[in-house]
Amino acid sequence: MKTTMVIPSYWGRKKEERDGKADAVYDHPTPLDAEGTLGRILDSLSVLRNKDFSLVVIGVPVAPDIEREVEAKVSSIVKETRIEVETLFFSYTHLEKIHSYLKDQGKEDFISLLQLKGYSSIRNLCIFLPHLMGSEVAILIDDDEIFEDERYIDKALEFIGQEYNEKRILAVAGYYLNPDNDFFLHKEALPWMTYWNKIDCMNRAFEEIINKGPRLKETPFVFGGNAVLHRDLFTQVPFDPLVGRGEDIDFLINAKMFGFPFFLDNELSIKHDAPPKTHSKWKQVREDIYRFVYDRSKLLTQKPTPNMVQVSAEELDPYPGEFLKDDLDERIFRSNQMLAMDYLFQGDKEGAQECLNNIFLARTEALPKKDPFQHLLELKARWKSLMDYFSSKKVAQEVSSLIQ
């Protein structure tokens, strides 16, 4: 099977520069004047025994005004690293060429589906580019990881496209190993987390799905930086650009609704050694609020639809299911009240106010403006049209020649 691995690399302003108000928000974009982790993951490719795959590295800037610098920086890292597989670098100039091609062909409606801002849009490029290159399988990796298992590629491809328990496997999830070679989250559970027990929920999910047999089992969660997707899935179902965070699990839910379950392989691991998140606790909670409110709304707005499966929050237990139920509003209210008290105790009135704002936003701005399920149906139809268009050998060859 022709396989393409895709690694997006996120870059921000130089260390002394202040973030712009319109800058895209990512977990830990590398400052332009820092070394970052991209070179490390590229170097670690050398441990892989099976190198029968292509590689795409996507340079992602946090803002348009640093696009040129980011493209030059990432391009230089790719060129300076000894990579033993066919490699394509992709960034804003390449995307502009694709947009221009689509305009020339009267296909402007496709342009909004191919963007270089936001996690979901970046993930869509991670499945669009393998399709453009004629690949049957896309392997999604992040640049803050390290390959240590020489058989990673063999394991990644072992089950994809095969039959298992009378189901065809089109999506395989791997998992992350911490620097200490453990996969559980070792974070202190603080009192304010009593009603926001994400760590406990995730660890219970890891215990059930990763730590226990059999090797392959259906999973309610997936890590976007260790996922294997088959063409028969990624040409049908896209990542949802309306989802700012948690795009990987939202994609799992979308795929499940269309009858494509994810299977976790408890031998498919990769070392995850990321820089610490720099956002405040209230902001991290706010990002979770938006994603959980949106996905709960998507579940609640499901309607009987041909060739689709109705998905319940219980099927996604313990994580993310426990955050997609009727008590989500109460969880948000109580946890943010308690976190606000923590901030006040520390003398941080601004942080406390932002916690109270979280409660307000959960009932206002976080609520979807459009029926999420209907949006998914329309998005899926548009995505399929895009991928069908690029299934043409003529179109694929013409566009590939523009970005080589």
Coordinates of C-alpha atoms in Angstrom, one line a residue:
M1 CA 0.0 0.0 0.0
K2 CA 1.4 3.4 -0.9
T3 CA 1.7 5.3 2.3
T4 CA 2.4 8.9 3.2
M5 CA 3.4 10.2 6.6
V6 CA 2.5 13.8 7.4
I7 CA 4.1 15.9 10.1
P8 CA 2.8 19.5 10.7
S9 CA 5.2 21.8 12.5
Y10 CA 3.8 24.9 14.2
W11 CA 5.8 28.1 14.5
G12 CA 5.3 31.4 16.3
R13 CA 6.9 34.8 16.6
K14 CA 10.3 35.3 18.0
K15 CA 10.7 35.1 21.7
E16 CA 10.8 38.8 22.4
E17 CA 7.8 39.6 20.2
R18 CA 4.3 39.8 21.6
D19 CA 1.6 37.6 20.2
G20 CA -0.8 39.3 17.9
K21 CA -4.5 39.5 18.7
A22 CA -5.4 37.5 15.5
D23 CA -2.7 34.9 15.9
A24 CA -3.9 31.3 15.7
V25 CA -3.7 29.5 19.1
Y26 CA -1.7 26.3 19.2
D27 CA -0.4 24.4 22.2
H28 CA 3.3 25.2 21.9
P29 CA 4.3 26.8 18.6
T30 CA 8.1 27.0 18.3
P31 CA 9.5 30.6 18.4
L32 CA 11.2 31.5 15.1
D33 CA 14.5 32.1 16.9
A34 CA 14.4 28.7 18.7
E35 CA 15.5 25.3 17.6
G36 CA 12.2 23.5 18.1
T37 CA 11.5 19.7 17.9
L38 CA 11.1 19.2 14.2
G39 CA 14.7 18.3 13.6
R40 CA 14.5 15.7 16.4
I41 CA 11.5 13.8 15.0
L42 CA 13.1 13.9 11.5
D43 CA 16.4 12.5 12.9
S44 CA 14.5 9.7 14.6
L45 CA 13.1 8.5 11.3
S46 CA 16.4 6.7 10.9
V47 CA 15.4 4.1 13.5
L48 CA 12.6 2.9 11.3
R49 CA 13.4 -0.4 9.6
N50 CA 10.6 0.0 6.9
K51 CA 11.2 3.2 5.0
D52 CA 8.8 2.4 2.2
F53 CA 6.7 5.5 2.6
S54 CA 6.7 9.2 1.6
L55 CA 7.0 12.1 4.0
V56 CA 5.3 15.4 4.0
V57 CA 6.3 18.2 6.4
I58 CA 3.9 21.1 6.7
G59 CA 5.1 24.5 7.9
V60 CA 2.4 26.2 9.9
P61 CA 2.7 29.9 10.9
V62 CA 0.6 31.4 13.7
A63 CA -0.1 34.5 11.6
P64 CA 0.1 35.6 7.9
D65 CA 2.8 38.2 8.6
I66 CA 5.4 35.6 9.5
E67 CA 4.5 33.2 6.7
R68 CA 7.7 33.8 4.7
E69 CA 10.0 33.4 7.8
V70 CA 8.3 30.2 8.9
E71 CA 8.4 28.7 5.4
A72 CA 12.1 29.6 5.1
K73 CA 12.8 28.2 8.6
V74 CA 11.0 24.9 8.2
S75 CA 12.3 24.4 4.7
S76 CA 15.9 24.8 5.9
I77 CA 15.4 22.3 8.7
V78 CA 14.0 19.7 6.2
K79 CA 16.9 20.4 3.8
E80 CA 19.6 20.2 6.5
T81 CA 18.3 16.9 8.0
R82 CA 19.4 13.6 6.4
I83 CA 16.1 12.0 5.6
E84 CA 16.1 8.6 4.0
V85 CA 12.6 8.8 2.5
E86 CA 11.1 10.8 -0.3
T87 CA 10.1 14.1 1.3
L88 CA 7.8 17.0 0.3
F89 CA 7.8 20.3 2.1
F90 CA 4.5 22.2 2.1
S91 CA 3.6 25.6 3.3
Y92 CA 1.7 28.8 2.4
T93 CA 3.3 29.3 -1.1
H94 CA 2.3 25.8 -2.1
L95 CA -1.2 26.3 -0.8
E96 CA -1.5 29.6 -2.7
K97 CA -0.6 27.7 -5.9
I98 CA -3.4 25.2 -5.2
H99 CA -5.9 28.0 -4.5
S100 CA -4.9 29.7 -7.8
Y101 CA -5.3 26.4 -9.7
L102 CA -8.8 26.0 -8.2
K103 CA -9.8 29.5 -9.2
D104 CA -8.6 28.9 -12.7
Q105 CA -10.7 25.8 -12.9
G106 CA -13.8 27.5 -11.6
K107 CA -13.6 25.5 -8.3
E108 CA -13.5 28.4 -5.9
D109 CA -15.9 26.6 -3.6
F110 CA -13.2 24.1 -2.6
I111 CA -10.7 26.8 -1.4
S112 CA -12.3 27.2 2.1
L113 CA -11.7 23.4 2.7
L114 CA -7.9 23.8 2.2
Q115 CA -6.6 26.3 4.7
L116 CA -3.4 26.7 6.8
K117 CA -4.9 27.9 10.0
G118 CA -6.5 26.0 12.9
Y119 CA -5.9 22.4 14.0
S120 CA -8.8 20.9 12.0
S121 CA -7.8 22.7 8.8
I122 CA -4.2 21.5 9.3
R123 CA -5.3 17.9 9.8
N124 CA -7.4 18.2 6.6
L125 CA -4.2 19.1 4.8
C126 CA -2.7 16.0 6.4
I127 CA -5.2 13.8 4.6
F128 CA -5.6 15.9 1.5
L129 CA -1.9 15.8 0.5
P130 CA -1.6 11.9 0.8
H131 CA -4.6 11.7 -1.5
L132 CA -3.1 14.1 -3.9
M133 CA 0.0 11.9 -3.9
G134 CA -2.0 8.8 -4.7
S135 CA -1.6 7.2 -1.3
E136 CA -3.9 4.6 0.1
V137 CA -2.8 5.2 3.7
A138 CA -2.0 8.4 5.7
I139 CA 0.0 8.3 8.9
L140 CA -0.5 11.4 11.1
I141 CA 2.4 12.3 13.3
D142 CA 3.3 15.5 15.3
D143 CA 6.7 17.2 15.5
D144 CA 7.0 16.9 19.3
E145 CA 7.4 13.1 19.1
I146 CA 10.3 10.7 18.7
F147 CA 10.4 7.4 16.9
E148 CA 12.0 4.6 19.0
D149 CA 10.2 1.5 17.7
E150 CA 12.0 0.2 14.6
R151 CA 8.9 -1.7 13.6
Y152 CA 6.5 1.3 13.9
I153 CA 5.7 1.4 10.2
D154 CA 5.1 -2.4 10.0
K155 CA 2.7 -2.1 13.0
A156 CA 1.0 0.9 11.6
L157 CA 0.2 -0.9 8.4
E158 CA -0.5 -4.4 9.8
F159 CA -4.3 -4.0 10.3
I160 CA -5.3 -1.0 8.1
G161 CA -7.7 -2.1 5.4
Q162 CA -8.1 -5.6 6.9
E163 CA -11.2 -7.3 8.2
Y164 CA -11.6 -7.6 12.0
N165 CA -14.7 -9.0 13.8
E166 CA -16.6 -8.6 10.5
K167 CA -15.6 -4.9 10.3
R168 CA -13.2 -3.4 7.9
I169 CA -10.5 -1.4 9.7
L170 CA -10.1 2.0 8.1
A171 CA -8.8 3.9 11.2
V172 CA -6.1 2.8 13.6
A173 CA -5.2 4.8 16.7
G174 CA -1.8 4.5 18.4
Y175 CA -0.9 6.1 21.7
Y176 CA 1.7 8.3 23.4
L177 CA 4.5 7.2 25.7
N178 CA 5.7 9.8 28.1
P179 CA 9.5 10.4 28.5
D180 CA 9.4 7.9 31.4
N181 CA 7.9 5.2 29.0
D182 CA 4.5 5.3 30.7
F183 CA 1.2 6.2 29.0
F184 CA -0.8 7.4 32.0
L185 CA -1.2 11.1 32.8
H186 CA 0.8 11.9 36.0
K187 CA -0.7 15.2 36.9
E188 CA -1.8 16.3 40.3
A189 CA -5.6 16.2 40.8
L190 CA -6.4 19.5 42.4
P191 CA -9.6 20.3 44.4
W192 CA -11.1 22.4 41.6
M193 CA -10.9 19.4 39.3
T194 CA -13.6 17.6 41.4
Y195 CA -16.2 18.3 38.7
W196 CA -13.6 18.5 35.9
N197 CA -12.0 15.1 36.3
K198 CA -10.4 14.9 32.9
I199 CA -7.2 13.3 34.1
D200 CA -9.1 10.6 35.9
C201 CA -11.4 9.9 33.0
M202 CA -8.5 9.7 30.5
N203 CA -6.5 7.4 32.7
R204 CA -9.5 5.1 33.1
A205 CA -9.8 5.1 29.4
F206 CA -6.1 4.3 29.0
E207 CA -6.3 1.5 31.5
E208 CA -9.2 -0.1 29.7
I209 CA -8.2 0.4 26.1
I210 CA -4.4 0.5 26.1
N211 CA -3.3 -1.5 29.2
K212 CA -5.7 -4.5 28.6
G213 CA -5.9 -7.0 25.8
P214 CA -6.7 -7.8 23.1
R215 CA -4.2 -5.9 21.1
L216 CA -6.8 -4.4 18.8
K217 CA -10.1 -3.0 20.1
E218 CA -12.6 -0.2 19.3
T219 CA -11.7 3.0 21.1
P220 CA -13.6 6.2 22.1
F221 CA -10.4 8.3 21.9
V222 CA -7.6 8.9 19.5
F223 CA -4.4 11.0 19.5
G224 CA -4.1 13.1 16.4
G225 CA -0.3 12.7 16.4
N226 CA -0.4 8.9 16.2
A227 CA -3.2 7.9 13.8
V228 CA -3.4 5.7 10.7
L229 CA -6.2 6.4 8.2
H230 CA -7.2 4.6 5.0
R231 CA -8.2 6.4 1.8
D232 CA -11.7 4.9 2.0
L233 CA -12.2 6.9 5.2
F234 CA -10.2 10.1 4.6
T235 CA -11.8 10.7 1.1
Q236 CA -15.2 10.5 2.8
V237 CA -14.9 12.2 6.2
P238 CA -13.0 15.4 7.0
F239 CA -12.0 17.1 10.2
D240 CA -14.5 19.8 11.1
P241 CA -13.0 23.3 10.8
L242 CA -15.5 24.6 13.4
V243 CA -13.7 22.6 16.0
G244 CA -10.8 24.6 17.4
R245 CA -9.5 22.0 19.8
G246 CA -10.0 18.3 20.2
E247 CA -10.2 17.9 16.5
D248 CA -8.9 14.3 16.7
I249 CA -11.7 13.0 18.9
D250 CA -14.3 15.0 17.0
F251 CA -13.1 13.3 13.9
L252 CA -13.4 9.9 15.6
I253 CA -17.1 10.8 16.4
N254 CA -17.7 11.9 12.9
A255 CA -16.2 8.7 11.5
K256 CA -18.2 6.6 13.9
M257 CA -21.4 8.3 12.8
F258 CA -20.7 7.3 9.2
G259 CA -20.0 3.7 10.2
F260 CA -16.2 3.9 10.5
P261 CA -15.0 3.0 14.0
F262 CA -11.5 3.6 15.2
F263 CA -9.5 0.7 16.5
L264 CA -6.6 1.2 19.0
D265 CA -3.5 -0.9 18.6
N266 CA -1.9 -1.3 22.0
E267 CA 1.5 -2.0 20.4
L268 CA 1.5 1.1 18.2
S269 CA 3.2 3.7 20.4
I270 CA 5.4 6.7 19.9
K271 CA 7.4 8.7 22.4
H272 CA 5.8 12.1 23.1
D273 CA 8.1 14.7 24.6
A274 CA 6.4 18.1 24.2
P275 CA 7.2 21.5 25.7
P276 CA 4.9 22.5 28.5
K277 CA 1.7 24.3 27.6
T278 CA 1.9 28.0 28.3
H279 CA -1.8 28.9 28.5
S280 CA -3.5 29.7 31.8
K281 CA -5.7 27.1 33.5
W282 CA -8.8 29.1 32.8
K283 CA -8.0 29.3 29.1
Q284 CA -7.3 25.5 28.9
V285 CA -10.7 24.9 30.6
R286 CA -12.3 27.4 28.2
E287 CA -11.0 25.5 25.2
D288 CA -12.3 22.3 26.6
I289 CA -15.7 23.9 27.2
Y290 CA -16.0 24.9 23.6
R291 CA -15.1 21.4 22.3
F292 CA -17.3 19.5 24.7
V293 CA -20.3 21.8 24.2
Y294 CA -20.0 21.5 20.4
D295 CA -19.6 17.7 20.4
R296 CA -22.5 17.2 22.9
S297 CA -24.6 19.4 20.6
K298 CA -23.6 17.2 17.6
L299 CA -24.7 14.1 19.5
L300 CA -28.0 15.7 20.5
T301 CA -28.9 17.0 17.0
Q302 CA -28.4 13.6 15.3
K303 CA -31.3 12.6 13.1
P304 CA -32.0 9.2 11.5
T305 CA -30.1 9.4 8.2
P306 CA -29.4 6.7 5.6
N307 CA -26.0 5.0 5.9
M308 CA -25.3 6.6 9.3
V309 CA -25.1 5.3 12.8
Q310 CA -26.5 7.1 15.8
V311 CA -23.8 7.6 18.4
S312 CA -24.5 8.0 22.1
A313 CA -22.3 9.6 24.8
E314 CA -22.2 6.3 26.6
E315 CA -20.5 4.7 23.6
L316 CA -17.6 7.2 24.2
D317 CA -17.2 6.4 27.9
P318 CA -15.2 7.0 29.9
Y319 CA -13.5 9.7 27.8
P320 CA -14.7 11.8 26.2
G321 CA -18.2 10.4 27.0
E322 CA -18.4 11.6 30.6
F323 CA -18.1 15.2 29.3
L324 CA -20.8 14.9 26.7
K325 CA -23.8 14.2 28.9
D326 CA -26.6 16.2 30.5
D327 CA -24.4 17.1 33.5
L328 CA -21.9 19.1 31.4
D329 CA -23.4 22.4 32.3
E330 CA -23.2 21.6 36.0
R331 CA -19.6 20.4 35.6
I332 CA -18.7 23.7 33.9
F333 CA -20.5 25.8 36.6
R334 CA -19.0 24.0 39.7
S335 CA -15.5 23.6 38.4
N336 CA -15.1 27.2 37.3
Q337 CA -16.5 28.4 40.6
M338 CA -13.9 26.4 42.4
L339 CA -11.1 27.4 40.1
A340 CA -12.1 31.1 40.5
M341 CA -11.8 30.7 44.3
D342 CA -8.3 29.3 43.7
Y343 CA -7.4 32.4 41.7
L344 CA -8.8 34.7 44.3
F345 CA -6.8 32.9 47.0
Q346 CA -3.7 33.6 44.9
G347 CA -4.7 37.3 44.5
D348 CA -5.4 36.9 40.8
K349 CA -8.7 38.7 40.3
E350 CA -8.3 38.7 36.5
G351 CA -8.0 34.9 36.5
A352 CA -11.0 34.6 38.7
Q353 CA -13.0 36.8 36.4
E354 CA -12.1 34.7 33.4
C355 CA -13.3 31.6 35.2
L356 CA -16.7 33.3 35.7
N357 CA -16.6 34.3 32.0
N358 CA -16.2 30.6 31.2
I359 CA -19.6 29.9 32.8
F360 CA -21.2 32.7 30.8
L361 CA -19.6 31.7 27.5
A362 CA -20.6 28.0 28.0
R363 CA -24.3 29.2 27.8
T364 CA -23.8 31.8 25.0
E365 CA -20.9 32.0 22.6
A366 CA -19.9 28.3 22.9
L367 CA -23.3 27.2 21.8
P368 CA -23.2 26.3 18.1
K369 CA -24.8 28.9 15.8
K370 CA -25.7 26.2 13.3
D371 CA -27.0 22.6 13.8
P372 CA -23.7 20.7 14.2
F373 CA -25.1 17.5 12.7
Q374 CA -26.6 19.2 9.6
H375 CA -23.2 21.1 9.3
L376 CA -21.4 17.7 9.3
L377 CA -23.6 16.3 6.6
E378 CA -23.0 19.4 4.4
L379 CA -19.3 19.4 5.2
K380 CA -19.0 15.7 4.3
A381 CA -20.7 16.2 1.0
R382 CA -18.3 19.1 0.1
W383 CA -15.2 17.2 1.2
K384 CA -16.2 14.1 -0.9
S385 CA -16.6 16.4 -3.9
L386 CA -13.2 17.9 -3.3
M387 CA -11.5 14.5 -3.0
D388 CA -13.4 13.1 -6.0
Y389 CA -12.1 16.0 -8.0
F390 CA -8.5 15.4 -7.0
S391 CA -9.0 11.6 -7.8
S392 CA -8.5 12.6 -11.4
K393 CA -5.0 11.6 -12.5
K394 CA -4.8 14.7 -14.7
V395 CA -5.8 17.1 -11.9
A396 CA -3.5 15.4 -9.4
Q397 CA -0.5 15.5 -11.8
E398 CA -1.1 19.1 -12.7
V399 CA -1.3 20.2 -9.0
S400 CA 1.5 18.0 -7.9
S401 CA 3.8 19.6 -10.5
L402 CA 2.9 23.0 -9.1
I403 CA 4.0 22.2 -5.5
Q404 CA 7.1 19.9 -6.1

